[in-house]
Coordinates of C-alpha atoms and ligand atoms in Angstrom, one line a residue:
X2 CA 13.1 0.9 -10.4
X3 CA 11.9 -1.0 -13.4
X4 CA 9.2 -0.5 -15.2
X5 CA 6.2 -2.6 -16.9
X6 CA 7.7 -2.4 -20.5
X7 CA 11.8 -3.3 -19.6
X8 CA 11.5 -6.6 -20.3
X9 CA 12.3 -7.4 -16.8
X10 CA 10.9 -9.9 -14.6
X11 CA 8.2 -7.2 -14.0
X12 CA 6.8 -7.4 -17.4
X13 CA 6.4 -11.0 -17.4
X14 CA 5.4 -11.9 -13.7
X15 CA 2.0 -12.7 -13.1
X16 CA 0.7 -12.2 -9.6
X17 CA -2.5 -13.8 -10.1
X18 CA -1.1 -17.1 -11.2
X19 CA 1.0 -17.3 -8.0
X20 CA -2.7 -16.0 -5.9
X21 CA -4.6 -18.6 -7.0
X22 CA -2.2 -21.1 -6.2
X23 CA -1.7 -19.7 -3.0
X24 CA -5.5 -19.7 -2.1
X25 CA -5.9 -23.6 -2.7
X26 CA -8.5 -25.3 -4.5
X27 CA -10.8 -25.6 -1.1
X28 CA -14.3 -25.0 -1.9
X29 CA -16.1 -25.4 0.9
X30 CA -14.5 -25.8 4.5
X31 CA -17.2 -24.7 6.0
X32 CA -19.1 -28.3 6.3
X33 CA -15.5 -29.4 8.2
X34 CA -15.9 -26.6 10.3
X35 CA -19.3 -27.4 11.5
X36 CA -18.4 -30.8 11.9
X37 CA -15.5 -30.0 14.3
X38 CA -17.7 -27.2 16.0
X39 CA -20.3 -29.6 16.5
X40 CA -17.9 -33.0 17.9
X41 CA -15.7 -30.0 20.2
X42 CA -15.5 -25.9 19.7
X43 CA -11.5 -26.5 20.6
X44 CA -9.2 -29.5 18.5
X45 CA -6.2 -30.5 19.4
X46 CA -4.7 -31.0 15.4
X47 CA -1.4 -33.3 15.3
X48 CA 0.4 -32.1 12.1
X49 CA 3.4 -34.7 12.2
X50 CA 6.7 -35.8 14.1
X51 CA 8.4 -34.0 16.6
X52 CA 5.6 -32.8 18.6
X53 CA 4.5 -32.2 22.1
X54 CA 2.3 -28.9 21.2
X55 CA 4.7 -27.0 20.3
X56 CA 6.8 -25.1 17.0
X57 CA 9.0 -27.0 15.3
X58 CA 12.0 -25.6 13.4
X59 CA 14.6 -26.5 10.7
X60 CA 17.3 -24.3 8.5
X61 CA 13.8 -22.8 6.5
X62 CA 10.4 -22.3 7.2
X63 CA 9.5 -23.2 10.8
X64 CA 6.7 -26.0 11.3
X65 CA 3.9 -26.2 13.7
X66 CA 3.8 -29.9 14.5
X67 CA 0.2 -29.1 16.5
X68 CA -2.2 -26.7 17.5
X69 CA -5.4 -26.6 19.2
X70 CA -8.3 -24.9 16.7
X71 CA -11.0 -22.9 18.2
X72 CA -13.9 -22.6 16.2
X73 CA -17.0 -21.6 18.2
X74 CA -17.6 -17.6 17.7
X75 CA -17.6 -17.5 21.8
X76 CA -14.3 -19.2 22.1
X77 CA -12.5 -17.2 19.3
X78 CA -13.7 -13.8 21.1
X79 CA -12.6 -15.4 24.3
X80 CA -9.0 -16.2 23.1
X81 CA -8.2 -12.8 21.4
X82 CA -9.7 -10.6 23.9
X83 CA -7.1 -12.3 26.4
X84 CA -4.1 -11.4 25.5
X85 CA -2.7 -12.4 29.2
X86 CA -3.3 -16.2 28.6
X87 CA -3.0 -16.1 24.8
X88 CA 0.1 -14.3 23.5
X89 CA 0.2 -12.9 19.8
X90 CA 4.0 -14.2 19.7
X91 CA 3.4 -17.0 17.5
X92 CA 3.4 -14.7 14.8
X93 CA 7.1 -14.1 15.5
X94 CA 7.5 -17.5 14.0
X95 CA 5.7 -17.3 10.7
X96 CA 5.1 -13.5 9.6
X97 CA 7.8 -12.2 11.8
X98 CA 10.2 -13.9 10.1
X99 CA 9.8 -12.0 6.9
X100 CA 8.7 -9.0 8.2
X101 CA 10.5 -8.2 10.7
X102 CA 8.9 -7.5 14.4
X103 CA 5.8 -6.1 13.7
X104 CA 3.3 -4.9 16.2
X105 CA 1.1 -8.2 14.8
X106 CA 3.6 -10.2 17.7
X107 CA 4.1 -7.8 20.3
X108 CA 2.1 -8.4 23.5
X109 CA 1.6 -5.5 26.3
X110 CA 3.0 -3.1 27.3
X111 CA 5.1 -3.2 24.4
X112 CA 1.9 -3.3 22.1
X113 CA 0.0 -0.5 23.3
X114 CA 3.3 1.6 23.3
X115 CA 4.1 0.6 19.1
X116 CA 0.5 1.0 18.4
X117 CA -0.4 4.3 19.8
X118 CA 2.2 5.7 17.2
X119 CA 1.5 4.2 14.4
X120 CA -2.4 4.5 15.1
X121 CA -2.0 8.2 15.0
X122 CA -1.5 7.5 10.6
X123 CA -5.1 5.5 10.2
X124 CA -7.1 8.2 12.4
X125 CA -10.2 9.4 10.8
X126 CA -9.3 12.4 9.6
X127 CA -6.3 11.3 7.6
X128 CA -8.5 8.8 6.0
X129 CA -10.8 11.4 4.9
X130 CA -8.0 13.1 3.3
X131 CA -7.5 9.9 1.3
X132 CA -11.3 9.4 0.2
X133 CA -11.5 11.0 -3.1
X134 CA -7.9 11.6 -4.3
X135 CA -6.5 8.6 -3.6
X136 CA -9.1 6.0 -3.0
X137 CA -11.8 7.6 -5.1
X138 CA -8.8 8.2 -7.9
X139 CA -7.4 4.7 -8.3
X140 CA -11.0 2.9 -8.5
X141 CA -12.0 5.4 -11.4
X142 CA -8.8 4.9 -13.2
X143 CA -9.2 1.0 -12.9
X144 CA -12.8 1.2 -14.3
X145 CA -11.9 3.5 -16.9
X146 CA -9.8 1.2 -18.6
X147 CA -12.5 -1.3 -19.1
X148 CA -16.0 0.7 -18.5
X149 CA -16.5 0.9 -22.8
X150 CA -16.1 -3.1 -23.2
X151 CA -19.4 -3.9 -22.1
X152 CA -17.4 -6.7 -19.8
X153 CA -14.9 -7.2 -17.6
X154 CA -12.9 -9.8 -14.9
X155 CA -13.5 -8.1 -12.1
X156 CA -10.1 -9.7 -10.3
X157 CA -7.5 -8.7 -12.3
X158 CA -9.3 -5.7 -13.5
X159 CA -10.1 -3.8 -10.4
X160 CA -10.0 -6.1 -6.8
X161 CA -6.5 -6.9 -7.4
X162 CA -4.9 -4.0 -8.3
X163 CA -6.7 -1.7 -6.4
X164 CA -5.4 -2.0 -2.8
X165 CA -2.1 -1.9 -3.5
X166 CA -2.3 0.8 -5.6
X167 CA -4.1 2.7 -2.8
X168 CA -0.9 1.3 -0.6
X169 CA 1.5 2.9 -3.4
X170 CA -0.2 6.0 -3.0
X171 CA -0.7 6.8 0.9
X172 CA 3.2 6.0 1.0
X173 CA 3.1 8.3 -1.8
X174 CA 5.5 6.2 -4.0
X175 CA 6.4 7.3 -7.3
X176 CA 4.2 5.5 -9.8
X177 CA 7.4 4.4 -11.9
X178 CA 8.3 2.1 -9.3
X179 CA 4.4 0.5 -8.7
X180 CA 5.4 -2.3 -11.0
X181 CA 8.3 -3.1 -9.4
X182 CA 6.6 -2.5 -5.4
X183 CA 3.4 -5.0 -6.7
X184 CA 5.6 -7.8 -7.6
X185 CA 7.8 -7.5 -4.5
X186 CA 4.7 -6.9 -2.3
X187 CA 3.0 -10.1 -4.1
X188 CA 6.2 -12.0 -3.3
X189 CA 6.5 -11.2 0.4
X190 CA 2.7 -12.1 0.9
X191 CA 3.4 -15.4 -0.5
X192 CA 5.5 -16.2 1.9
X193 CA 3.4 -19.2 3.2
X194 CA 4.5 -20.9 -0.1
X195 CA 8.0 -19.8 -1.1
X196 CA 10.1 -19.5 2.3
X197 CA 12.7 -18.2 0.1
X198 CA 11.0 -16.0 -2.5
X199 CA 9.8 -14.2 0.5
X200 CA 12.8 -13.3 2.5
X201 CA 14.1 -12.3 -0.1
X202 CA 11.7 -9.8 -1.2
X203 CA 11.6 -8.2 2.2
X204 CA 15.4 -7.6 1.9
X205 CA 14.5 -5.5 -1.2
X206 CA 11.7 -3.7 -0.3
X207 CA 13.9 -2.7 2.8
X208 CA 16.1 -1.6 1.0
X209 CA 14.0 0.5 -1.6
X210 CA 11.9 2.0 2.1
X211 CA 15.5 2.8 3.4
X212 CA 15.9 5.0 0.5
X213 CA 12.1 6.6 0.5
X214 CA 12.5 6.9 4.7
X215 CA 16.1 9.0 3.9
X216 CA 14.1 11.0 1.7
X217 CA 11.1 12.0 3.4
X218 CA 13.4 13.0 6.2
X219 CA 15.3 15.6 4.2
X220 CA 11.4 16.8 2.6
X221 CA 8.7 16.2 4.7
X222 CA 5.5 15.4 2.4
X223 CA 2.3 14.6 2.3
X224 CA 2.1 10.9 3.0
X225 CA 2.2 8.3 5.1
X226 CA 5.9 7.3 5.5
X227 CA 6.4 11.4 6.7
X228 CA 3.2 10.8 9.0
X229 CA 5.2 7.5 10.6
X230 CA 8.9 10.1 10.6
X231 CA 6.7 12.7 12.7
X232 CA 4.4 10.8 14.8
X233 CA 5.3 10.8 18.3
X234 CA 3.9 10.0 21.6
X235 CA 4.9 11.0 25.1
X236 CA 8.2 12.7 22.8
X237 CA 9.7 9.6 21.3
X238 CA 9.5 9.1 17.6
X239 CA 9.8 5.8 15.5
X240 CA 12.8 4.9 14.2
X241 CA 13.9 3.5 10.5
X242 CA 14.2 -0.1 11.8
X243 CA 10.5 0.3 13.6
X244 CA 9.1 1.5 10.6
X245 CA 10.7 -0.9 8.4
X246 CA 8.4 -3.9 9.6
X247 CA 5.5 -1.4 9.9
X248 CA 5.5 -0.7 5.8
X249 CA 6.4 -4.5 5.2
X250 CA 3.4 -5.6 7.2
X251 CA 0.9 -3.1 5.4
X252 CA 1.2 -5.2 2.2
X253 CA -0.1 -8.5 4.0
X254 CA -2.2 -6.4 6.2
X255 CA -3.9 -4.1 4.4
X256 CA -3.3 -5.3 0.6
X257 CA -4.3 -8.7 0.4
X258 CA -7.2 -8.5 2.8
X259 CA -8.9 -5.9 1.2
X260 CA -8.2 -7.1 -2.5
X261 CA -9.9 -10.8 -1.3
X262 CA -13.0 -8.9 0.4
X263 CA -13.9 -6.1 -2.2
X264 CA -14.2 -9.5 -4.3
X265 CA -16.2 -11.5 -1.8
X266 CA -18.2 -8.8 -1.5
X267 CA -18.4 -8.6 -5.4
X268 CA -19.1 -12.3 -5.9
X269 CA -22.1 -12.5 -3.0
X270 CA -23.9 -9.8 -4.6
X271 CA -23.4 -10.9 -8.2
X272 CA -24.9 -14.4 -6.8
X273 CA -27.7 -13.1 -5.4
X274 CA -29.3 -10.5 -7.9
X275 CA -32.5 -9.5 -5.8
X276 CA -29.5 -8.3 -3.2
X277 CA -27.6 -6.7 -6.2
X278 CA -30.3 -4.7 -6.8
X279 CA -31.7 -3.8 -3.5
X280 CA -28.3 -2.7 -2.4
X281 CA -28.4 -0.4 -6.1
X282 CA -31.6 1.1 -5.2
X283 CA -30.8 2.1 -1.3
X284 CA -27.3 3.2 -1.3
X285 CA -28.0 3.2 2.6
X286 CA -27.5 -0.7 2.3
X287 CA -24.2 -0.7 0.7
X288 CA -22.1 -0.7 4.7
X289 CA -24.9 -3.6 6.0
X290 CA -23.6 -5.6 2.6
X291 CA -20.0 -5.1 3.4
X292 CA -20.6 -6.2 7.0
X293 CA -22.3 -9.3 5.7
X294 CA -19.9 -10.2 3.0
X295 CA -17.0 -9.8 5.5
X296 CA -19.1 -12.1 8.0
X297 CA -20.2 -14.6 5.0
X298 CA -16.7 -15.0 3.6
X299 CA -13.9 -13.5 5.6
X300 CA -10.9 -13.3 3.3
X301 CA -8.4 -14.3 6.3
X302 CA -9.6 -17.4 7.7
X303 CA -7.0 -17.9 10.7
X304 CA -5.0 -16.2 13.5
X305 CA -2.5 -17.7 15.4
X306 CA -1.7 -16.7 19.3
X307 CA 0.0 -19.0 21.8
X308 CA -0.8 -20.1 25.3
X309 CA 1.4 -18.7 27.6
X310 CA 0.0 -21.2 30.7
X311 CA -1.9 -24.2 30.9
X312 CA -5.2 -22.9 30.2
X313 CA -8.9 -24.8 29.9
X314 CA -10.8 -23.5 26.9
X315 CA -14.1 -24.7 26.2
X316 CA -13.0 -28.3 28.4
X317 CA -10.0 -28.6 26.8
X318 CA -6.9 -28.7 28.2
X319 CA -4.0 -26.5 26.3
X320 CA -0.8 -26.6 28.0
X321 CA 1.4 -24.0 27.9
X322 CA 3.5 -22.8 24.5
X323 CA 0.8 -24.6 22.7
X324 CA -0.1 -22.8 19.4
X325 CA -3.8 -22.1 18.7
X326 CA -5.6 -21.5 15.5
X327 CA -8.5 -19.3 15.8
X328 CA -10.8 -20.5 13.4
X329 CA -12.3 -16.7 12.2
X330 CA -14.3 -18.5 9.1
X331 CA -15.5 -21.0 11.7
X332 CA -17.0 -18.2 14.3
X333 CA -18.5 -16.7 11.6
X334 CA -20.3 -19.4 10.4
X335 CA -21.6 -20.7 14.1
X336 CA -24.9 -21.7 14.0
X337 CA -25.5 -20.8 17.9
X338 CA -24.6 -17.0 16.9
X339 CA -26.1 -16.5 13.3
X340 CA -29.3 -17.8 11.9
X341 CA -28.6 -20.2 8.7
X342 CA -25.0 -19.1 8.9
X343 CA -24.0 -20.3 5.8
X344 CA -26.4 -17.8 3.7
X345 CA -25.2 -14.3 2.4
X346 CA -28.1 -12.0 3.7
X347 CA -27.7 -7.8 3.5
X348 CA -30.9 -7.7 5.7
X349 CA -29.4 -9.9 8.6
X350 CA -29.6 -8.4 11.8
X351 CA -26.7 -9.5 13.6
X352 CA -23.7 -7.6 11.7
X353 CA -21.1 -7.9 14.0
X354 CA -18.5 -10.4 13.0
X355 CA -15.2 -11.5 14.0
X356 CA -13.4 -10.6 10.8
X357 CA -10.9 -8.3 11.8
X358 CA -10.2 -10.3 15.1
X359 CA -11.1 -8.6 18.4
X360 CA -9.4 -7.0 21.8
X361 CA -6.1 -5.3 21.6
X362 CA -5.1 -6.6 18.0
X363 CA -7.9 -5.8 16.6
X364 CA -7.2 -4.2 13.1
X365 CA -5.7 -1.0 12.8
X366 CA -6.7 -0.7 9.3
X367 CA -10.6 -1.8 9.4
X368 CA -11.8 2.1 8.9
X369 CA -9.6 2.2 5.6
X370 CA -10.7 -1.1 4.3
X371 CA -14.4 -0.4 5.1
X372 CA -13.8 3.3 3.4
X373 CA -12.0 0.8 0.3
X374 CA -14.8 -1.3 -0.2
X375 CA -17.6 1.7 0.1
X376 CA -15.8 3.7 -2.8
X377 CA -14.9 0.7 -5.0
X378 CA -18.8 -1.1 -4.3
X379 CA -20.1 2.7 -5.0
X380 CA -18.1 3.2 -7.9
X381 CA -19.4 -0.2 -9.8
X382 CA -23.0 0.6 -9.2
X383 CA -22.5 4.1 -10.6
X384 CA -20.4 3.0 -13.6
X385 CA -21.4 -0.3 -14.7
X386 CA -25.4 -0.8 -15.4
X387 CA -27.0 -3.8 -15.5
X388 CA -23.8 -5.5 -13.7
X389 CA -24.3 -9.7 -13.8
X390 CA -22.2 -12.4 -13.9
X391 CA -21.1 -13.6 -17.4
X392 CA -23.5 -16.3 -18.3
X393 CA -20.0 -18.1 -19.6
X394 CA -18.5 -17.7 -17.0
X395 CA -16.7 -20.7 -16.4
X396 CA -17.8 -22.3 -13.0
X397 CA -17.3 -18.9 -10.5
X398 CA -17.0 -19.7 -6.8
X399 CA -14.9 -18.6 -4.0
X400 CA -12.2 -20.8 -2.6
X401 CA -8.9 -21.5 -0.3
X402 CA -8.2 -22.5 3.2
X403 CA -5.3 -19.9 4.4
X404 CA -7.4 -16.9 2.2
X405 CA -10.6 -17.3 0.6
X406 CA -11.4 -15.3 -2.6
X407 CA -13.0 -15.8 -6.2
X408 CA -10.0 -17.0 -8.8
X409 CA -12.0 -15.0 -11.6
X410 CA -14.6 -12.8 -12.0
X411 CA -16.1 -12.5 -15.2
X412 CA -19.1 -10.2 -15.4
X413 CA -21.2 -8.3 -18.5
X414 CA -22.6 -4.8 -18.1
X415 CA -24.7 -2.2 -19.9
X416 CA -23.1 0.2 -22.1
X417 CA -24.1 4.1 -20.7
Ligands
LIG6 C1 -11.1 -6.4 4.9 C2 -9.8 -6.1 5.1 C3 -9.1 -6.5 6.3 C4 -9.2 -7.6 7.1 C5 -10.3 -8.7 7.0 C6 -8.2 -7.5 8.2 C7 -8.1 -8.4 9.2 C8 -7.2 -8.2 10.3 C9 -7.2 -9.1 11.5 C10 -8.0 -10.4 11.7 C11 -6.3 -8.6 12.3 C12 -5.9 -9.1 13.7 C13 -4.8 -10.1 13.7 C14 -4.5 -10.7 15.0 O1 -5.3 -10.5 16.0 O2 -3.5 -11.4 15.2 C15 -5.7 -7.4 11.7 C16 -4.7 -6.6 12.2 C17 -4.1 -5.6 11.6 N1 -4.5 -5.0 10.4 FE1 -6.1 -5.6 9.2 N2 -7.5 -6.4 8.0 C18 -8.0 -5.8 6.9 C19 -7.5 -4.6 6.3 C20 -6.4 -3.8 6.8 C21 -5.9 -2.6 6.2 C22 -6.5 -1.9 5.0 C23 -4.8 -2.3 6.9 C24 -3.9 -1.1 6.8 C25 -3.6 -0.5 5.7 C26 -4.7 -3.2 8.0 C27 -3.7 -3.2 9.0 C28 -3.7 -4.0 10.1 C29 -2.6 -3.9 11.1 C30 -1.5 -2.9 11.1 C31 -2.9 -4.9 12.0 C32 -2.1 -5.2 13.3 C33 -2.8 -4.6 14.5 C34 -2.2 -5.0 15.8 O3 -1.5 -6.0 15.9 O4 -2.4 -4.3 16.8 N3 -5.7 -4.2 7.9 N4 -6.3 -7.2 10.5

């Protein structure tokens, strides 16, 4: 694979050129939120011709020409813990096409089944075997490179990067090809804005697991792709074209989510310097502050499921095959739930939130991300001093309506 110095399209591809734009320039959707909350917790949205509540397709991307949005925090929880009523298949039709089927669109029994095996890879005490040498590794190395400048962008820098490092790593990928895997990864996950870019990136990075699955089945290693070759349940074992969408939707899944929170979390402290402090002083308040960040802003705003009847939500009616948006930066935000929703508070009391979606689907990887955030927010309070946001800083704030994340980061630190 190519490296960062070939001159190939590697060396001059910028992912967080193509992030930004994919985040959109939305600042505050929030206030729209509380306004459709407040008229009804369930919308029905018309998004153009050909509708009649359900998908519409042509020869590219298919197109949702309406959907019903739930935005109440009761509702949401009420959809996704019904998975009888609401199926998870509409992601067939927008992730699954890139990906492949991934357990994201499988409903019961076929869910459980898939999940139970690949579960078995994110259980506690493989994660602890990740902590220090691969988590703890790649954060140091990323702050090394810019600890002795007395400043930093903390995107590009470290939030970026990091995760799918980590990714790189667990799948225990050579670290000649990382270049090479980020861009392709960064391409796949765009694939609400280039269709194209986006298939085609999945045939490649099938391709390059084909050859890494071939090889961990001759020498069984120590990483994840030989954990997926061995794990079995009631004696069947996954094979190549199960694991195939399984490493695709890790990227998406566990990449981008976790690069757009660490920064959340990263930009609602640096706002709020009393917090910043606190959470410095009492290392005991640094899993309340990722709670509350992931409540505040969740970097995933939506999920999609389908009705699979007529169904009555919240005195709507959604007839059946409809598609419905679950609003998870709506729930977040509702008033009836959380006290002056809209503030980031570490001391809140209420830290449950709906980030990571709820009942049967609800994420595989949230003990990882959590242990991502812990070692990265750790790591910056240990090695940068007197951590604030660059006075220059050119207009920081947090935006997008798909994803929500800072664009830039620009802080100034102490020197040690
Ligand atoms: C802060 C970071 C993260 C957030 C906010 C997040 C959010 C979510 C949400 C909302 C879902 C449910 C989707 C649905 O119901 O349709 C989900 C599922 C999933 N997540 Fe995460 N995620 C994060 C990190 C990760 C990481 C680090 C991994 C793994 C490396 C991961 C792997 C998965 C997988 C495999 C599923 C599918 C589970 C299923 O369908 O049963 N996620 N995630």
């Amino acid at each position: 694979m190519a490296s960062e110095q070939d001159g190939s399209p590697e060396a001059s591809y910028d992912p967080m050129a193509q992030f930004a734009e994919l985040a959109g320039d939305v600042r505050d959707p929030y206030s729209m939120f509380a306004g459709i909350r407040a008229d009804s917790p369930v919308l029905h949205v018309e998004l153009g011709a050909g509708s009649g509540g359900r998908y519409r397709h042509d020869d590219k991307a298919p197109r949702i020409s309406s959907l019903f949005a739930v935005t109440s925090h009761e509702l949401a929880q009420q959809v996704l813990t019904d998975n009888v009523r609401f199926s998870s298949a509409a992601n067939a039709m927008t992730i699954g096409q890139v990906m492949g089927r991934t357990i994201l669109e499988m409903d019961p029994p076929e869910h459980q089944r898939h999940r139970a095996l690949v579960a078995k890879a994110f259980r506690a005490r493989v994660l602890d075997q990740w902590s220090d040498p691969i988590i703890g590794a790649t954060v140091s190395e990323l702050i090394d490179a810019f600890a002795g400048d007395g400043h930093a962008d903390l995107i590009p820098q470290l939030t970026f990067p990091f995760p799918v490092r980590v990714i790189a790593r667990i799948l225990g990928l050579p670290e000649a090809d990382w270049p090479r895997f980020l861009h392709l990864s960064t391409q796949l996950i765009a694939v609400m804005r280039n269709w194209e870019g986006a298939l085609a990136a999945s045939r490649e990075l099938r391709g390059y697991f084909g050859e890494i699955i071939a090889d961990r089945r001759r020498n069984t290693r120590d990483d994840l792709v030989s954990q997926l070759i061995s794990a079995e349940v009631d004696g069947r074992r996954l094979s190549d074209e199960e694991i195939y969408p399984f490493l695709l939707l890790l990227l998406p899944a566990g990449a981008e989510t976790t690069y757009r929170s660490s920064s959340n979390l990263l930009f609602g402290l640096l706002s709020e310097p009393d917090q910043l402090e606190a959470v410095r002083a009492d290392r005991g308040l640094v899993p309340p502050a990722i709670e509350e960040a992931l409540r505040w802003e969740t970097p995933l705003l939506t999920v999609a499921r389908s009705a699979t009847e007529d169904v009555e939500l919240g005195g709507v009616r959604i007839p059946a095959g409809s598609f419905v948006a679950v609003s998870l930066g709506a729930a977040n935000r509702d008033p009836e739930r959380y006290p002056d929703p809209d503030a980031f508070n570490v001391g809140r009391e209420d830290k449950q939130h709906i980030s990571f979606g709820d009942g049967a689907h609800k994420c595989l990887g949230m003990h990882l991300a959590r242990l991502e955030m812990r070692v990265l927010l750790n790591a910056v309070l240990d090695r940068l001093p007197g951590l604030r946001l660059d006075p220059d800083a050119d207009d920081p704030h947090i935006h997008g309506l798909i994803f929500r994340s800072p664009p830039n980061l620009p802080v100034r630190f102490d020197l040690a």
